[in-house]
Amino acid sequence: MLKLVQEGEIPVHVAVIMDGNGRWAERRGLPRIAGHKAGMETLREIIGCADEIGIKIMTFFAFSTENWKRPSWEVSFLMHLPEEYLQKELTTLIKKNVVIKTIGDFANLPKHTVRAVSNALKLTSNNTGLIVNFALNYGGRAEIVEAARHVARKVARDELSPDAINAELLAAHLYTRDIPDPDLLIRPSGELRISNFLLWQMAYTELWFTKILWPDFKKEDFLRAILNFQKRERRFGGIKK
Ligand code: IPE
Ligand code: IPE
Ligand code: MG
């Protein structure tokens, strides 16, 4: 399957909603956090595969602005996961020439999370390989609201005319200002929804849903999604060429 994928067009940017960890654990009679741990292994495998096939950007949804609604013990565990993950993986990621980036509201994360992530951003900032972008405390609506605020402030200061506001200008105020829109979204776990992920950016993203839970999602499943993407005809509102 790897060969077949490599012969086709490789998507530039793939976004993933890492979902189904809790159910994976519950089905095994384990605490939900065991699912989040298992999900980290999947993350490692998928980053390795993305790198191998030459994807340029991977965005992973790790924590949403709505996930604060969960019980405090689960939120607290999730806030320690970036540290745990980076402690294990950062050296390998640096060797792979990976650039770590984040999107989301950084300011409202616990200090220990910010510290670990900032360190990884700094240590990989001069790398030139695969961009691994983590959506942490990210919400599509919050992102658009924040961008609107920035733009409104510029208008209020007379730095910008309301007539100059267009899609490009708004996009330039989003967290994703320096990365292209995702070509493909992968959502495991069987849920058929976007859950407030990259609302603006996914206007023309191809969607791939699978019932497989994130901790069970393997390299082969990832390649299958890419293969399916390669068969799609993207028209962006135009007509068939
Ligand atoms: C995804 O798995 C991880 C996060 C949202 C942080 P879930 O924890 O949502 O797993 P399910 O959906 O309950 O199975
Ligand atoms: C989306 O999953 C958020 C992340 C994977 C980080 P959720 O499990 O929070 O989404 P819903 O609640 O099923 O829509
Ligand atoms: Mg979920």
PDB file of C-alpha atoms and ligand atoms in Angstrom:
ATOM      1  CA  MET A   1       0.000   0.000   0.000  1.00  0.00           C
ATOM      2  CA  LEU A   2       2.915   2.356   0.796  1.00  0.00           C
ATOM      3  CA  LYS A   3       4.231   2.108  -2.792  1.00  0.00           C
ATOM      4  CA  LEU A   4       0.793   2.777  -4.227  1.00  0.00           C
ATOM      5  CA  VAL A   5       0.370   5.872  -2.074  1.00  0.00           C
ATOM      6  CA  GLN A   6       3.823   7.140  -3.030  1.00  0.00           C
ATOM      7  CA  GLU A   7       2.935   6.916  -6.718  1.00  0.00           C
ATOM      8  CA  GLY A   8      -0.030   9.272  -6.236  1.00  0.00           C
ATOM      9  CA  GLU A   9      -0.408  12.901  -5.204  1.00  0.00           C
ATOM     10  CA  ILE A  10       0.578  13.384  -1.582  1.00  0.00           C
ATOM     11  CA  PRO A  11      -1.629  15.852   0.316  1.00  0.00           C
ATOM     12  CA  VAL A  12       0.333  18.830   1.620  1.00  0.00           C
ATOM     13  CA  HIS A  13      -1.594  19.242   4.865  1.00  0.00           C
ATOM     14  CA  VAL A  14      -3.506  16.533   6.722  1.00  0.00           C
ATOM     15  CA  ALA A  15      -5.537  17.337   9.845  1.00  0.00           C
ATOM     16  CA  VAL A  16      -6.518  14.665  12.367  1.00  0.00           C
ATOM     17  CA  ILE A  17      -9.093  14.655  15.169  1.00  0.00           C
ATOM     18  CA  MET A  18      -7.528  12.192  17.599  1.00  0.00           C
ATOM     19  CA  ASP A  19     -10.800  10.784  18.935  1.00  0.00           C
ATOM     20  CA  GLY A  20     -11.986   7.589  20.608  1.00  0.00           C
ATOM     21  CA  ASN A  21      -9.394   7.227  23.363  1.00  0.00           C
ATOM     22  CA  GLY A  22     -11.969   7.092  26.143  1.00  0.00           C
ATOM     23  CA  ARG A  23     -14.116   4.452  24.446  1.00  0.00           C
ATOM     24  CA  TRP A  24     -11.047   2.384  23.627  1.00  0.00           C
ATOM     25  CA  ALA A  25     -10.176   2.250  27.325  1.00  0.00           C
ATOM     26  CA  GLU A  26     -13.751   1.713  28.526  1.00  0.00           C
ATOM     27  CA  ARG A  27     -14.141  -1.281  26.206  1.00  0.00           C
ATOM     28  CA  ARG A  28     -11.149  -2.836  27.932  1.00  0.00           C
ATOM     29  CA  GLY A  29     -12.389  -2.024  31.411  1.00  0.00           C
ATOM     30  CA  LEU A  30      -9.567   0.483  31.804  1.00  0.00           C
ATOM     31  CA  PRO A  31      -9.726   4.096  33.025  1.00  0.00           C
ATOM     32  CA  ARG A  32     -10.162   6.670  30.232  1.00  0.00           C
ATOM     33  CA  ILE A  33      -6.648   7.966  30.762  1.00  0.00           C
ATOM     34  CA  ALA A  34      -5.255   4.599  29.643  1.00  0.00           C
ATOM     35  CA  GLY A  35      -6.834   5.402  26.276  1.00  0.00           C
ATOM     36  CA  HIS A  36      -5.102   8.758  26.093  1.00  0.00           C
ATOM     37  CA  LYS A  37      -1.781   7.028  26.787  1.00  0.00           C
ATOM     38  CA  ALA A  38      -2.433   4.450  24.087  1.00  0.00           C
ATOM     39  CA  GLY A  39      -3.329   7.281  21.720  1.00  0.00           C
ATOM     40  CA  MET A  40       0.192   8.664  22.096  1.00  0.00           C
ATOM     41  CA  GLU A  41       1.570   5.503  20.491  1.00  0.00           C
ATOM     42  CA  THR A  42      -0.707   6.040  17.505  1.00  0.00           C
ATOM     43  CA  LEU A  43       0.518   9.616  17.266  1.00  0.00           C
ATOM     44  CA  ARG A  44       4.114   8.390  17.061  1.00  0.00           C
ATOM     45  CA  GLU A  45       3.265   5.856  14.344  1.00  0.00           C
ATOM     46  CA  ILE A  46       1.283   8.319  12.217  1.00  0.00           C
ATOM     47  CA  ILE A  47       3.949  11.042  12.433  1.00  0.00           C
ATOM     48  CA  GLY A  48       6.529   8.476  11.293  1.00  0.00           C
ATOM     49  CA  CYS A  49       4.387   7.482   8.328  1.00  0.00           C
ATOM     50  CA  ALA A  50       3.552  11.081   7.361  1.00  0.00           C
ATOM     51  CA  ASP A  51       7.254  11.848   7.349  1.00  0.00           C
ATOM     52  CA  GLU A  52       7.995   8.760   5.261  1.00  0.00           C
ATOM     53  CA  ILE A  53       5.531   9.651   2.504  1.00  0.00           C
ATOM     54  CA  GLY A  54       6.471  13.321   2.376  1.00  0.00           C
ATOM     55  CA  ILE A  55       3.451  15.098   3.829  1.00  0.00           C
ATOM     56  CA  LYS A  56       4.485  18.664   4.682  1.00  0.00           C
ATOM     57  CA  ILE A  57       2.103  19.493   7.539  1.00  0.00           C
ATOM     58  CA  MET A  58       0.177  17.373  10.040  1.00  0.00           C
ATOM     59  CA  THR A  59      -2.259  19.108  12.399  1.00  0.00           C
ATOM     60  CA  PHE A  60      -3.453  17.060  15.381  1.00  0.00           C
ATOM     61  CA  PHE A  61      -6.450  18.079  17.502  1.00  0.00           C
ATOM     62  CA  ALA A  62      -5.249  17.357  21.039  1.00  0.00           C
ATOM     63  CA  PHE A  63      -7.522  19.492  23.262  1.00  0.00           C
ATOM     64  CA  SER A  64     -10.527  21.602  22.331  1.00  0.00           C
ATOM     65  CA  THR A  65     -11.886  24.750  23.970  1.00  0.00           C
ATOM     66  CA  GLU A  66     -14.875  22.562  24.926  1.00  0.00           C
ATOM     67  CA  ASN A  67     -12.810  19.798  26.535  1.00  0.00           C
ATOM     68  CA  TRP A  68     -12.581  21.900  29.742  1.00  0.00           C
ATOM     69  CA  LYS A  69     -16.101  20.574  30.439  1.00  0.00           C
ATOM     70  CA  ARG A  70     -14.621  17.177  31.323  1.00  0.00           C
ATOM     71  CA  PRO A  71     -14.009  16.092  34.927  1.00  0.00           C
ATOM     72  CA  SER A  72     -11.026  17.882  36.453  1.00  0.00           C
ATOM     73  CA  TRP A  73      -8.959  14.687  36.820  1.00  0.00           C
ATOM     74  CA  GLU A  74      -9.224  14.021  33.094  1.00  0.00           C
ATOM     75  CA  VAL A  75      -8.422  17.627  32.154  1.00  0.00           C
ATOM     76  CA  SER A  76      -5.442  17.566  34.486  1.00  0.00           C
ATOM     77  CA  PHE A  77      -4.177  14.331  32.934  1.00  0.00           C
ATOM     78  CA  LEU A  78      -4.581  15.740  29.434  1.00  0.00           C
ATOM     79  CA  MET A  79      -2.652  18.865  30.420  1.00  0.00           C
ATOM     80  CA  HIS A  80       0.283  16.697  31.505  1.00  0.00           C
ATOM     81  CA  LEU A  81       0.280  14.643  28.293  1.00  0.00           C
ATOM     82  CA  PRO A  82       2.220  17.148  26.146  1.00  0.00           C
ATOM     83  CA  GLU A  83       5.071  17.062  28.689  1.00  0.00           C
ATOM     84  CA  GLU A  84       5.040  13.290  28.836  1.00  0.00           C
ATOM     85  CA  TYR A  85       4.872  12.995  25.065  1.00  0.00           C
ATOM     86  CA  LEU A  86       7.698  15.482  24.482  1.00  0.00           C
ATOM     87  CA  GLN A  87       9.883  13.914  27.138  1.00  0.00           C
ATOM     88  CA  LYS A  88       9.642  10.633  25.257  1.00  0.00           C
ATOM     89  CA  GLU A  89       9.625  11.870  21.679  1.00  0.00           C
ATOM     90  CA  LEU A  90      11.351  15.232  21.352  1.00  0.00           C
ATOM     91  CA  THR A  91      14.831  13.822  20.680  1.00  0.00           C
ATOM     92  CA  THR A  92      13.479  11.602  17.889  1.00  0.00           C
ATOM     93  CA  LEU A  93      11.440  14.461  16.441  1.00  0.00           C
ATOM     94  CA  ILE A  94      14.494  16.718  16.397  1.00  0.00           C
ATOM     95  CA  LYS A  95      16.478  13.962  14.634  1.00  0.00           C
ATOM     96  CA  LYS A  96      13.691  13.680  12.072  1.00  0.00           C
ATOM     97  CA  ASN A  97      14.045  17.434  11.389  1.00  0.00           C
ATOM     98  CA  VAL A  98      10.431  17.973  12.522  1.00  0.00           C
ATOM     99  CA  VAL A  99       9.171  21.500  13.255  1.00  0.00           C
ATOM    100  CA  ILE A 100       6.697  21.592  16.133  1.00  0.00           C
ATOM    101  CA  LYS A 101       4.002  24.255  16.015  1.00  0.00           C
ATOM    102  CA  THR A 102       0.814  24.898  17.941  1.00  0.00           C
ATOM    103  CA  ILE A 103      -2.508  26.582  17.378  1.00  0.00           C
ATOM    104  CA  GLY A 104      -4.992  27.520  20.074  1.00  0.00           C
ATOM    105  CA  ASP A 105      -5.280  29.739  23.115  1.00  0.00           C
ATOM    106  CA  PHE A 106      -1.909  29.253  24.751  1.00  0.00           C
ATOM    107  CA  ALA A 107      -2.446  31.898  27.425  1.00  0.00           C
ATOM    108  CA  ASN A 108      -5.027  29.855  29.292  1.00  0.00           C
ATOM    109  CA  LEU A 109      -3.071  26.616  29.558  1.00  0.00           C
ATOM    110  CA  PRO A 110      -1.364  25.628  32.823  1.00  0.00           C
ATOM    111  CA  LYS A 111       2.171  26.976  33.193  1.00  0.00           C
ATOM    112  CA  HIS A 112       3.784  23.542  33.165  1.00  0.00           C
ATOM    113  CA  THR A 113       2.124  22.718  29.824  1.00  0.00           C
ATOM    114  CA  VAL A 114       3.187  26.039  28.296  1.00  0.00           C
ATOM    115  CA  ARG A 115       6.738  25.522  29.519  1.00  0.00           C
ATOM    116  CA  ALA A 116       7.095  22.065  27.957  1.00  0.00           C
ATOM    117  CA  VAL A 117       5.525  23.079  24.672  1.00  0.00           C
ATOM    118  CA  SER A 118       7.449  26.369  24.377  1.00  0.00           C
ATOM    119  CA  ASN A 119      10.680  24.470  24.855  1.00  0.00           C
ATOM    120  CA  ALA A 120       9.778  22.113  21.995  1.00  0.00           C
ATOM    121  CA  LEU A 121       8.813  25.049  19.748  1.00  0.00           C
ATOM    122  CA  LYS A 122      12.165  26.671  20.436  1.00  0.00           C
ATOM    123  CA  LEU A 123      14.237  23.537  19.961  1.00  0.00           C
ATOM    124  CA  THR A 124      12.656  22.700  16.606  1.00  0.00           C
ATOM    125  CA  SER A 125      12.225  26.206  15.210  1.00  0.00           C
ATOM    126  CA  ASN A 126      15.276  25.951  12.942  1.00  0.00           C
ATOM    127  CA  ASN A 127      14.309  22.555  11.546  1.00  0.00           C
ATOM    128  CA  THR A 128      13.063  22.327   7.987  1.00  0.00           C
ATOM    129  CA  GLY A 129      11.166  19.017   7.768  1.00  0.00           C
ATOM    130  CA  LEU A 130       7.620  17.879   8.514  1.00  0.00           C
ATOM    131  CA  ILE A 131       5.570  20.449  10.452  1.00  0.00           C
ATOM    132  CA  VAL A 132       3.732  18.792  13.349  1.00  0.00           C
ATOM    133  CA  ASN A 133       1.100  21.237  14.478  1.00  0.00           C
ATOM    134  CA  PHE A 134      -0.769  20.573  17.746  1.00  0.00           C
ATOM    135  CA  ALA A 135      -4.177  22.151  18.310  1.00  0.00           C
ATOM    136  CA  LEU A 136      -4.138  22.774  22.072  1.00  0.00           C
ATOM    137  CA  ASN A 137      -7.026  24.568  23.721  1.00  0.00           C
ATOM    138  CA  TYR A 138      -8.165  25.181  20.170  1.00  0.00           C
ATOM    139  CA  GLY A 139     -11.672  26.079  18.995  1.00  0.00           C
ATOM    140  CA  GLY A 140     -12.611  27.159  15.491  1.00  0.00           C
ATOM    141  CA  ARG A 141     -15.143  29.708  16.693  1.00  0.00           C
ATOM    142  CA  ALA A 142     -12.812  31.170  19.321  1.00  0.00           C
ATOM    143  CA  GLU A 143     -10.155  31.509  16.630  1.00  0.00           C
ATOM    144  CA  ILE A 144     -12.474  33.424  14.293  1.00  0.00           C
ATOM    145  CA  VAL A 145     -13.727  35.626  17.135  1.00  0.00           C
ATOM    146  CA  GLU A 146     -10.141  36.444  18.110  1.00  0.00           C
ATOM    147  CA  ALA A 147      -9.283  37.306  14.493  1.00  0.00           C
ATOM    148  CA  ALA A 148     -12.350  39.554  14.248  1.00  0.00           C
ATOM    149  CA  ARG A 149     -11.218  41.363  17.405  1.00  0.00           C
ATOM    150  CA  HIS A 150      -7.757  41.976  15.965  1.00  0.00           C
ATOM    151  CA  VAL A 151      -9.230  43.330  12.757  1.00  0.00           C
ATOM    152  CA  ALA A 152     -11.743  45.513  14.636  1.00  0.00           C
ATOM    153  CA  ARG A 153      -8.934  47.014  16.723  1.00  0.00           C
ATOM    154  CA  LYS A 154      -7.060  47.962  13.561  1.00  0.00           C
ATOM    155  CA  VAL A 155     -10.188  49.603  12.176  1.00  0.00           C
ATOM    156  CA  ALA A 156     -10.753  51.463  15.454  1.00  0.00           C
ATOM    157  CA  ARG A 157      -7.181  52.772  15.308  1.00  0.00           C
ATOM    158  CA  ASP A 158      -7.752  53.911  11.712  1.00  0.00           C
ATOM    159  CA  GLU A 159      -5.075  51.527  10.485  1.00  0.00           C
ATOM    160  CA  LEU A 160      -7.532  49.644   8.310  1.00  0.00           C
ATOM    161  CA  SER A 161     -10.553  50.528   6.239  1.00  0.00           C
ATOM    162  CA  PRO A 162     -13.610  48.251   6.671  1.00  0.00           C
ATOM    163  CA  ASP A 163     -13.664  47.950   2.879  1.00  0.00           C
ATOM    164  CA  ALA A 164     -10.235  46.327   2.963  1.00  0.00           C
ATOM    165  CA  ILE A 165     -11.598  43.388   4.993  1.00  0.00           C
ATOM    166  CA  ASN A 166     -11.787  40.301   2.832  1.00  0.00           C
ATOM    167  CA  ALA A 167     -11.253  36.556   3.232  1.00  0.00           C
ATOM    168  CA  GLU A 168      -7.499  36.867   2.765  1.00  0.00           C
ATOM    169  CA  LEU A 169      -7.199  39.541   5.386  1.00  0.00           C
ATOM    170  CA  LEU A 170      -9.241  37.566   7.901  1.00  0.00           C
ATOM    171  CA  ALA A 171      -7.222  34.409   7.191  1.00  0.00           C
ATOM    172  CA  ALA A 172      -4.075  36.416   7.874  1.00  0.00           C
ATOM    173  CA  HIS A 173      -5.326  36.964  11.445  1.00  0.00           C
ATOM    174  CA  LEU A 174      -5.969  33.289  12.220  1.00  0.00           C
ATOM    175  CA  TYR A 175      -3.570  30.992  14.104  1.00  0.00           C
ATOM    176  CA  THR A 176      -2.964  29.243  10.788  1.00  0.00           C
ATOM    177  CA  ARG A 177      -1.827  32.406   8.984  1.00  0.00           C
ATOM    178  CA  ASP A 178       1.426  30.786   7.858  1.00  0.00           C
ATOM    179  CA  ILE A 179       0.119  27.345   6.838  1.00  0.00           C
ATOM    180  CA  PRO A 180      -2.132  26.302   3.957  1.00  0.00           C
ATOM    181  CA  ASP A 181      -5.638  24.919   4.540  1.00  0.00           C
ATOM    182  CA  PRO A 182      -5.841  21.168   5.157  1.00  0.00           C
ATOM    183  CA  ASP A 183      -6.301  18.995   2.073  1.00  0.00           C
ATOM    184  CA  LEU A 184      -7.639  16.085   4.092  1.00  0.00           C
ATOM    185  CA  LEU A 185      -9.302  15.673   7.489  1.00  0.00           C
ATOM    186  CA  ILE A 186      -9.225  12.293   9.193  1.00  0.00           C
ATOM    187  CA  ARG A 187     -11.634  11.614  12.055  1.00  0.00           C
ATOM    188  CA  PRO A 188     -11.532   8.231  13.720  1.00  0.00           C
ATOM    189  CA  SER A 189     -13.981   6.928  16.373  1.00  0.00           C
ATOM    190  CA  GLY A 190     -17.156   6.871  14.276  1.00  0.00           C
ATOM    191  CA  GLU A 191     -18.380  10.390  15.045  1.00  0.00           C
ATOM    192  CA  LEU A 192     -19.488  12.189  11.904  1.00  0.00           C
ATOM    193  CA  ARG A 193     -18.815  15.766  12.930  1.00  0.00           C
ATOM    194  CA  ILE A 194     -16.172  18.459  12.991  1.00  0.00           C
ATOM    195  CA  SER A 195     -16.417  19.357  16.715  1.00  0.00           C
ATOM    196  CA  ASN A 196     -15.320  22.982  16.250  1.00  0.00           C
ATOM    197  CA  PHE A 197     -12.043  22.087  14.514  1.00  0.00           C
ATOM    198  CA  LEU A 198     -10.563  24.388  11.809  1.00  0.00           C
ATOM    199  CA  LEU A 199     -13.975  25.738  10.806  1.00  0.00           C
ATOM    200  CA  TRP A 200     -12.661  28.430   8.512  1.00  0.00           C
ATOM    201  CA  GLN A 201      -9.808  26.378   7.064  1.00  0.00           C
ATOM    202  CA  MET A 202     -11.881  23.317   6.160  1.00  0.00           C
ATOM    203  CA  ALA A 203     -14.090  25.066   3.612  1.00  0.00           C
ATOM    204  CA  TYR A 204     -12.753  22.764   0.860  1.00  0.00           C
ATOM    205  CA  THR A 205     -11.047  20.024   2.851  1.00  0.00           C
ATOM    206  CA  GLU A 206     -11.773  16.421   1.863  1.00  0.00           C
ATOM    207  CA  LEU A 207     -13.268  14.510   4.808  1.00  0.00           C
ATOM    208  CA  TRP A 208     -12.484  10.931   5.827  1.00  0.00           C
ATOM    209  CA  PHE A 209     -14.312   9.252   8.669  1.00  0.00           C
ATOM    210  CA  THR A 210     -13.615   5.837  10.130  1.00  0.00           C
ATOM    211  CA  LYS A 211     -15.094   3.849  13.023  1.00  0.00           C
ATOM    212  CA  ILE A 212     -11.647   2.768  14.157  1.00  0.00           C
ATOM    213  CA  LEU A 213     -10.784   4.305  17.530  1.00  0.00           C
ATOM    214  CA  TRP A 214      -7.636   6.464  17.606  1.00  0.00           C
ATOM    215  CA  PRO A 215      -5.550   4.030  19.731  1.00  0.00           C
ATOM    216  CA  ASP A 216      -6.341   1.276  17.189  1.00  0.00           C
ATOM    217  CA  PHE A 217      -5.633   3.490  14.166  1.00  0.00           C
ATOM    218  CA  LYS A 218      -2.546   2.153  12.364  1.00  0.00           C
ATOM    219  CA  LYS A 219      -0.227   3.195   9.573  1.00  0.00           C
ATOM    220  CA  GLU A 220      -2.293   1.051   7.138  1.00  0.00           C
ATOM    221  CA  ASP A 221      -5.459   2.952   8.083  1.00  0.00           C
ATOM    222  CA  PHE A 222      -3.666   6.229   7.487  1.00  0.00           C
ATOM    223  CA  LEU A 223      -2.418   5.065   4.089  1.00  0.00           C
ATOM    224  CA  ARG A 224      -5.934   3.882   3.204  1.00  0.00           C
ATOM    225  CA  ALA A 225      -7.258   7.379   3.918  1.00  0.00           C
ATOM    226  CA  ILE A 226      -4.568   8.929   1.701  1.00  0.00           C
ATOM    227  CA  LEU A 227      -5.305   6.445  -1.094  1.00  0.00           C
ATOM    228  CA  ASN A 228      -8.956   7.357  -0.950  1.00  0.00           C
ATOM    229  CA  PHE A 229      -8.043  11.066  -1.002  1.00  0.00           C
ATOM    230  CA  GLN A 230      -5.998  10.467  -4.158  1.00  0.00           C
ATOM    231  CA  LYS A 231      -9.124   9.204  -5.956  1.00  0.00           C
ATOM    232  CA  ARG A 232     -11.188  12.288  -5.200  1.00  0.00           C
ATOM    233  CA  GLU A 233     -11.901  15.027  -7.657  1.00  0.00           C
ATOM    234  CA  ARG A 234     -11.533  18.413  -6.038  1.00  0.00           C
ATOM    235  CA  ARG A 235     -13.445  21.059  -7.927  1.00  0.00           C
ATOM    236  CA  PHE A 236     -13.498  23.989  -5.459  1.00  0.00           C
ATOM    237  CA  GLY A 237     -16.812  25.072  -6.908  1.00  0.00           C
ATOM    238  CA  GLY A 238     -15.629  24.858 -10.505  1.00  0.00           C
ATOM    239  CA  ILE A 239     -16.421  22.131 -13.008  1.00  0.00           C
ATOM    240  CA  LYS A 240     -14.611  18.984 -14.008  1.00  0.00           C
ATOM    241  CA  LYS A 241     -11.429  19.670 -15.992  1.00  0.00           C
TER     242      LYS A 241
HETATM  243  C1  IPE B   1     -10.035  12.117  22.236  1.00  0.00           C
HETATM  244  O1  IPE B   1     -10.592  11.011  22.858  1.00  0.00           O
HETATM  245  C2  IPE B   1      -9.084  12.855  23.119  1.00  0.00           C
HETATM  246  C3  IPE B   1      -9.558  14.172  23.537  1.00  0.00           C
HETATM  247  C4  IPE B   1     -10.693  14.712  23.250  1.00  0.00           C
HETATM  248  C5  IPE B   1      -8.680  14.932  24.375  1.00  0.00           C
HETATM  249  P1  IPE B   1     -11.881  11.113  23.774  1.00  0.00           P
HETATM  250  O2  IPE B   1     -11.433  11.290  25.173  1.00  0.00           O
HETATM  251  O3  IPE B   1     -12.818  12.129  23.266  1.00  0.00           O
HETATM  252  O4  IPE B   1     -12.471   9.668  23.579  1.00  0.00           O
HETATM  253  P2  IPE B   1     -14.004   9.281  23.481  1.00  0.00           P
HETATM  254  O5  IPE B   1     -14.585  10.096  22.369  1.00  0.00           O
HETATM  255  O6  IPE B   1     -14.615   9.596  24.806  1.00  0.00           O
HETATM  256  O7  IPE B   1     -13.992   7.825  23.173  1.00  0.00           O
HETATM  257  C1  IPE B   2     -12.739  16.480  19.562  1.00  0.00           C
HETATM  258  O1  IPE B   2     -13.176  15.345  20.207  1.00  0.00           O
HETATM  259  C2  IPE B   2     -11.591  17.104  20.290  1.00  0.00           C
HETATM  260  C3  IPE B   2     -10.337  16.354  20.287  1.00  0.00           C
HETATM  261  C4  IPE B   2     -10.123  15.191  19.742  1.00  0.00           C
HETATM  262  C5  IPE B   2      -9.242  16.998  20.935  1.00  0.00           C
HETATM  263  P1  IPE B   2     -14.347  15.372  21.302  1.00  0.00           P
HETATM  264  O2  IPE B   2     -14.452  13.984  21.813  1.00  0.00           O
HETATM  265  O3  IPE B   2     -14.099  16.439  22.267  1.00  0.00           O
HETATM  266  O4  IPE B   2     -15.603  15.766  20.420  1.00  0.00           O
HETATM  267  P2  IPE B   2     -17.160  15.479  20.634  1.00  0.00           P
HETATM  268  O5  IPE B   2     -17.493  15.902  22.020  1.00  0.00           O
HETATM  269  O6  IPE B   2     -17.365  14.014  20.423  1.00  0.00           O
HETATM  270  O7  IPE B   2     -17.830  16.282  19.576  1.00  0.00           O
HETATM  271 MG    MG B   3     -14.334  12.053  21.953  1.00  0.00          MG
END
